[in-house]
PDB file of C-alpha atoms in Angstrom:
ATOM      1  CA  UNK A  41       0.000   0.000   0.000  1.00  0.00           C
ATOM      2  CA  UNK A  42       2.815   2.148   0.779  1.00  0.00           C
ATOM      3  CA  UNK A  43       4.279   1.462  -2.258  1.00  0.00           C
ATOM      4  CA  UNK A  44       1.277   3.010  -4.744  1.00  0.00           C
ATOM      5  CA  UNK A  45       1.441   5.877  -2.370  1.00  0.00           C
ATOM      6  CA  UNK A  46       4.588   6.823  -2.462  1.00  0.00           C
ATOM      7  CA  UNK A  47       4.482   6.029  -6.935  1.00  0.00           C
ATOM      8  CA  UNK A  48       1.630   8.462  -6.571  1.00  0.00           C
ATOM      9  CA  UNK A  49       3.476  11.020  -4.722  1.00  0.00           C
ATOM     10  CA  UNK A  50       6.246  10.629  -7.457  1.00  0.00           C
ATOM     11  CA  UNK A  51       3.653  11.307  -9.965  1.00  0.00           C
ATOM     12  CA  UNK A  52       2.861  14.647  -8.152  1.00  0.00           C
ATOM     13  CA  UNK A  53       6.227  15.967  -7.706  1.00  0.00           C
ATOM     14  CA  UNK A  54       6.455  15.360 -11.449  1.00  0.00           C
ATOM     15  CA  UNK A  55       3.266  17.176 -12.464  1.00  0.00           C
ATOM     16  CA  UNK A  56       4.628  20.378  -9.878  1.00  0.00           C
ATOM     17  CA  UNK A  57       7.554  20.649 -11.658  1.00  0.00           C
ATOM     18  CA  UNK A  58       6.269  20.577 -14.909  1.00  0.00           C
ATOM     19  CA  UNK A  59       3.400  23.403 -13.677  1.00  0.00           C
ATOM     20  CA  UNK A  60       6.527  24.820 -12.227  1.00  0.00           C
ATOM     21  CA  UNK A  61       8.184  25.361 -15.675  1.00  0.00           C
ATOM     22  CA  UNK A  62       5.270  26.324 -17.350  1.00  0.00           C
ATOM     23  CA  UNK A  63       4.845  29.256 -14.943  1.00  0.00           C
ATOM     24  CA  UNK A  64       8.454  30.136 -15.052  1.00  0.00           C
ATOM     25  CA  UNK A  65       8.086  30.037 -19.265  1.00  0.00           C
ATOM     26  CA  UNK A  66       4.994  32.014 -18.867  1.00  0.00           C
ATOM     27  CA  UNK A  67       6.565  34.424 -16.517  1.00  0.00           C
ATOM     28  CA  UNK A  68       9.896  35.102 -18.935  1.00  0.00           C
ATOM     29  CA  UNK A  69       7.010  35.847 -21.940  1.00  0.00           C
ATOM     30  CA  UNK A  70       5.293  38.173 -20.305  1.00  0.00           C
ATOM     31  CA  UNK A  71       8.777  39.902 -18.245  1.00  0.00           C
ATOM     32  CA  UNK A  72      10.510  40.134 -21.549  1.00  0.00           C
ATOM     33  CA  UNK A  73       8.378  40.123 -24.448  1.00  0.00           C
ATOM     34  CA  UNK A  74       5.317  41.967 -23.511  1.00  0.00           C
ATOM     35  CA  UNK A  75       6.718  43.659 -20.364  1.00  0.00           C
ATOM     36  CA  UNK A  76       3.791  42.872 -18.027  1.00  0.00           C
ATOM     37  CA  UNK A  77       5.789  40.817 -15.378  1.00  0.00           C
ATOM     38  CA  UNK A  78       3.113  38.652 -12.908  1.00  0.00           C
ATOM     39  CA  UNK A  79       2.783  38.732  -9.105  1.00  0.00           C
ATOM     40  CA  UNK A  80       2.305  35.176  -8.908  1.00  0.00           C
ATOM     41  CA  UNK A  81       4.390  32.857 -11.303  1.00  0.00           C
ATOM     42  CA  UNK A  82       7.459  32.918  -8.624  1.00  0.00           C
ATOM     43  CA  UNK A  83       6.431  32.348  -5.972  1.00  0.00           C
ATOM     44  CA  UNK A  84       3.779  29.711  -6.980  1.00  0.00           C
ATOM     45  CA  UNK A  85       6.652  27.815  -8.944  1.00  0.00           C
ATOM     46  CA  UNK A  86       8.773  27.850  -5.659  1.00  0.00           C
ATOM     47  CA  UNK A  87       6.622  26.291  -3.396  1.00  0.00           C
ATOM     48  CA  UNK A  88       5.556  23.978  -6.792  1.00  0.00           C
ATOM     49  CA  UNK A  89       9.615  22.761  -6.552  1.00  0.00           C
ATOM     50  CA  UNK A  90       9.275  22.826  -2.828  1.00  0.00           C
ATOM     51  CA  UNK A  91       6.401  20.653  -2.458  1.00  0.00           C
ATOM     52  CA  UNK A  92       7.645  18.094  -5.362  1.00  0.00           C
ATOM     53  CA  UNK A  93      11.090  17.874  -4.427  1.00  0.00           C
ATOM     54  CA  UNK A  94      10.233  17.066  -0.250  1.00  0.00           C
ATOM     55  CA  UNK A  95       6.723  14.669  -1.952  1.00  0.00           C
ATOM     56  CA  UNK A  96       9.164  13.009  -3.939  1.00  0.00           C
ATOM     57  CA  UNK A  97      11.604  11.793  -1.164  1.00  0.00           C
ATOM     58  CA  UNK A  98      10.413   8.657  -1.084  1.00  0.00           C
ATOM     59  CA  UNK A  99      10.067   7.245  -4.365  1.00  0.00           C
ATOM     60  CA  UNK A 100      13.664   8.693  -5.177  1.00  0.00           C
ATOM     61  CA  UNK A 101      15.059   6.673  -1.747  1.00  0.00           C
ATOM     62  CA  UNK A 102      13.319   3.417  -2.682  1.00  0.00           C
ATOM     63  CA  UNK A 103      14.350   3.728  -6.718  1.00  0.00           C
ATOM     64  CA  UNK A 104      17.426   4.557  -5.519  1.00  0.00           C
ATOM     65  CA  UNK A 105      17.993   7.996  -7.480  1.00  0.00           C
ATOM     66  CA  UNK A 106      19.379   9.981  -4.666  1.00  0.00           C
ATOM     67  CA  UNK A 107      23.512  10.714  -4.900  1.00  0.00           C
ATOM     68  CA  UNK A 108      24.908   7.215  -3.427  1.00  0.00           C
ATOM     69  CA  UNK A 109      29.003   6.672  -3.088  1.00  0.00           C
ATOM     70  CA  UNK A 110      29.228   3.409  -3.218  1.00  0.00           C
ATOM     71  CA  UNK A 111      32.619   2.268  -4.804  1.00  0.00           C
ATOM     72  CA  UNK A 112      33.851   0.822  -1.339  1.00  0.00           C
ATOM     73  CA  UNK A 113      31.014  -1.100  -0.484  1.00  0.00           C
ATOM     74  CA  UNK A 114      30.522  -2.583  -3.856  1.00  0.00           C
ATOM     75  CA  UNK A 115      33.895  -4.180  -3.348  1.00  0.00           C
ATOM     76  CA  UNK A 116      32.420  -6.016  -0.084  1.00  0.00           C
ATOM     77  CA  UNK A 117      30.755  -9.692   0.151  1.00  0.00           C
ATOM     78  CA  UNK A 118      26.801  -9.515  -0.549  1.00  0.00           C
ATOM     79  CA  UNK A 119      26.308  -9.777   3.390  1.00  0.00           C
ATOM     80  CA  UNK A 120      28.680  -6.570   4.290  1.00  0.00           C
ATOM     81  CA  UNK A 121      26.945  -4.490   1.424  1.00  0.00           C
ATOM     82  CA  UNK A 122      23.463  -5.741   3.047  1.00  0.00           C
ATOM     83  CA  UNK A 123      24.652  -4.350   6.583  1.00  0.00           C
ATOM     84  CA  UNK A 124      26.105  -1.142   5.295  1.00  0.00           C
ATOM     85  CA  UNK A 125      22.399  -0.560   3.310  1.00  0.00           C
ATOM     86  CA  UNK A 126      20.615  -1.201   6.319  1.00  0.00           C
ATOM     87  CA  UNK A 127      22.605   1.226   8.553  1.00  0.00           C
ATOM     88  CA  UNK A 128      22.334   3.951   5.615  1.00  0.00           C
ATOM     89  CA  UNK A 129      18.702   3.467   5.887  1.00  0.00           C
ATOM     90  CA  UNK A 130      18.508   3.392   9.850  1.00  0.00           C
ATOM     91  CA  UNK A 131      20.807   6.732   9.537  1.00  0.00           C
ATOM     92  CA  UNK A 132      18.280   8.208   7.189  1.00  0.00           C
ATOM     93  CA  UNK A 133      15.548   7.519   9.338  1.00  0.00           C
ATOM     94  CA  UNK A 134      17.243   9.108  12.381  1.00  0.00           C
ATOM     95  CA  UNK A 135      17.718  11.742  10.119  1.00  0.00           C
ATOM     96  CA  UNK A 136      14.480  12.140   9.164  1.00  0.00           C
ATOM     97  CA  UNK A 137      12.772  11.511  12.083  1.00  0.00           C
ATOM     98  CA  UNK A 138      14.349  14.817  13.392  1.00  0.00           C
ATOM     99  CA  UNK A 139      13.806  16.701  10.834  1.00  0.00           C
ATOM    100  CA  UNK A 140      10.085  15.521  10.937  1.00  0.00           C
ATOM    101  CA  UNK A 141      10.100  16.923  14.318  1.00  0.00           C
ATOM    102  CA  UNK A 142      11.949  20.773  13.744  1.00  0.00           C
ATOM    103  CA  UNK A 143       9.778  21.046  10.126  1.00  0.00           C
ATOM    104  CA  UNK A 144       6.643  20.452  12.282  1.00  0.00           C
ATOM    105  CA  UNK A 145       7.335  22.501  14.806  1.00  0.00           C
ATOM    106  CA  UNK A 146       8.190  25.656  12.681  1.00  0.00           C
ATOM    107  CA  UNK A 147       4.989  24.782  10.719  1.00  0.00           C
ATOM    108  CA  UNK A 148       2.900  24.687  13.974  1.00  0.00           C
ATOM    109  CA  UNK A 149       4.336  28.192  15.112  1.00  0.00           C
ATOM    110  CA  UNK A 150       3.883  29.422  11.602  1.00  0.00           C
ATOM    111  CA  UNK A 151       0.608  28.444  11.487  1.00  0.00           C
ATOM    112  CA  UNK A 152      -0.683  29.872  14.798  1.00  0.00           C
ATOM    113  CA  UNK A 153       1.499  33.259  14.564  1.00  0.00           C
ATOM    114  CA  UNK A 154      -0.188  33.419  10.948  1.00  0.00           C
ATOM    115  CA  UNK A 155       3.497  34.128   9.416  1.00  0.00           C
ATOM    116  CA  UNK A 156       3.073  35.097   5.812  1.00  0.00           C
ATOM    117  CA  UNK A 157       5.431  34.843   3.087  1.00  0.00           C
ATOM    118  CA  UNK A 158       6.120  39.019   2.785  1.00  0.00           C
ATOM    119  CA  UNK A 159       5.753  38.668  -0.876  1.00  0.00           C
ATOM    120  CA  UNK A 160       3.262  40.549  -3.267  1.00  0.00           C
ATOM    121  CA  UNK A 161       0.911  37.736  -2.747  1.00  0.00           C
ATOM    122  CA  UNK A 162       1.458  37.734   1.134  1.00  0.00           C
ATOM    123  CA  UNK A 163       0.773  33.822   1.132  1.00  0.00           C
ATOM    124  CA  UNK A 164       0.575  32.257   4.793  1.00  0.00           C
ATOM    125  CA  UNK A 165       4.399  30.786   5.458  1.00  0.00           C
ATOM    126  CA  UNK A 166       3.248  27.129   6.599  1.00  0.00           C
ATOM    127  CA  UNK A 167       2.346  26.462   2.578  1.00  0.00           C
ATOM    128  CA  UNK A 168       6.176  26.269   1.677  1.00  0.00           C
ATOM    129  CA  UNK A 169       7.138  24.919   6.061  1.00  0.00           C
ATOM    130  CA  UNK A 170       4.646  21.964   5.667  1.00  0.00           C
ATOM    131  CA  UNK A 171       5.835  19.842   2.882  1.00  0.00           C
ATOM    132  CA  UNK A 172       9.387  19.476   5.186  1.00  0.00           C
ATOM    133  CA  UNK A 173       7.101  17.889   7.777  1.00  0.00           C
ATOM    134  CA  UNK A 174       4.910  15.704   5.073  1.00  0.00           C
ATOM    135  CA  UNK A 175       8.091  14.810   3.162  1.00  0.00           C
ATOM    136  CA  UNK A 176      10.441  13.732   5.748  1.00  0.00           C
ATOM    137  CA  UNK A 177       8.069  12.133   7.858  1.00  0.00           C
ATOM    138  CA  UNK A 178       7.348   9.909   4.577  1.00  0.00           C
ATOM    139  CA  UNK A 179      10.929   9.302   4.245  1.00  0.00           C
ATOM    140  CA  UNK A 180      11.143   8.047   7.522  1.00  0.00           C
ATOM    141  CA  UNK A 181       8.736   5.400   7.204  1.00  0.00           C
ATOM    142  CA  UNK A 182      10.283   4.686   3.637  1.00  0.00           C
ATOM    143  CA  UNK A 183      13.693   3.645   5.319  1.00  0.00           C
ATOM    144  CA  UNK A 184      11.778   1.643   7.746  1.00  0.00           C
ATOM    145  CA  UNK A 185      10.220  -0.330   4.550  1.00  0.00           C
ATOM    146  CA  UNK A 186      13.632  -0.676   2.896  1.00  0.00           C
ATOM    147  CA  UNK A 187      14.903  -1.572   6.201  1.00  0.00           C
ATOM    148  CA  UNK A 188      12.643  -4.492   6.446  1.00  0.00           C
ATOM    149  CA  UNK A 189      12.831  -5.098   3.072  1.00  0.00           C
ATOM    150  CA  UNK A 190      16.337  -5.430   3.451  1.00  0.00           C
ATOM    151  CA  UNK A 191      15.909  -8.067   6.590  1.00  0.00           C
ATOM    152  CA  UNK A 192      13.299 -10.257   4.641  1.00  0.00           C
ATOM    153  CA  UNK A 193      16.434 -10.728   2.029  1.00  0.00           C
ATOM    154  CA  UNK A 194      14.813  -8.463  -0.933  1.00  0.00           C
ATOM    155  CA  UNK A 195      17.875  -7.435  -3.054  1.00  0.00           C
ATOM    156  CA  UNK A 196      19.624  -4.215  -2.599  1.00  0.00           C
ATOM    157  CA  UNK A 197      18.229  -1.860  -5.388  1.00  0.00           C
ATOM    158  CA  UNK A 198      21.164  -0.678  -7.419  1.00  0.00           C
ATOM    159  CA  UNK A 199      19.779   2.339  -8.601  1.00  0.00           C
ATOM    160  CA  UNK A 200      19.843   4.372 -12.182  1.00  0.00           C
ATOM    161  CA  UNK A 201      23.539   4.672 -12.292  1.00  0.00           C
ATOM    162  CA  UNK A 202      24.068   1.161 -13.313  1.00  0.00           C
TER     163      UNK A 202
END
């Protein structure tokens, strides 16, 4: 179940950042060729790459697609390349897990101060502080799914690079 979730979140993230270059094309039109530049295009394309980027966490840990140096531990038995995956992934949940726990917190004290961006559009801050929360979090319980994964003997995904 976790696994359609997380393909559908990777869908997402892909459909922000193609909205996100389609406002960013539209905003360079109308800046340079017609010289009627938009409020909006920006900052809606930031938190567009925000929100994809931290939504697409998880797909990009369990396709492996995230930056991995590996040459060391490729040179290791099967069993010591199994170990050093499983600690990687019990290091990014740490990891995650407390940055679950500072994104929610600024998002909660955004929220309730009613922070807002300072921009032209003056959008409340917690739009682009929540997806830190959302994302992490689901990269937390990502690693715990490789994790076990891992345990139950599934083979180490080798990622795009090969």
């Amino acid at each position: 179940m976790f696994d359609r979730l997380t393909l559908l979140l990777a869908w997402v993230a892909a459909v922000l950042f193609v909205l996100a270059g389609c406002m960013l094309t539209y905003e360079v039109i109308a800046r340079y060729f017609f010289v009627r530049p938009t409020i909006w295009a920006a900052e809606l394309s930031q938190l567009c790459l925000i929100w994809g980027a931290l939504v697409g966490m998880p797909w990009a840990l369990a396709a492996r697609r995230h930056i991995a140096v590996d040459a060391v531990t490729r040179l290791c038995a099967p069993i010591v390349q199994r170990g050093f995956e499983i600690i990687a992934m019990l290091v990014v949940f740490a990891f995650s897990v407390t940055v679950t726990i500072k994104g929610w917190d600024i998002f909660w004290e955004s929220f309730e101060r009613g922070r807002t961006t300072g921009t032209m559009l003056d959008l409340p801050a917690w739009i682009a502080e929540l997806p830190v929360a959302i994302g992490f979090a689901l990269l937390a319980i990502q690693a715990v799914v490789e994790v076990v994964g891992l345990l139950r003997g599934k083979e180490i995904p080798k990622g795009a690079h090969e």
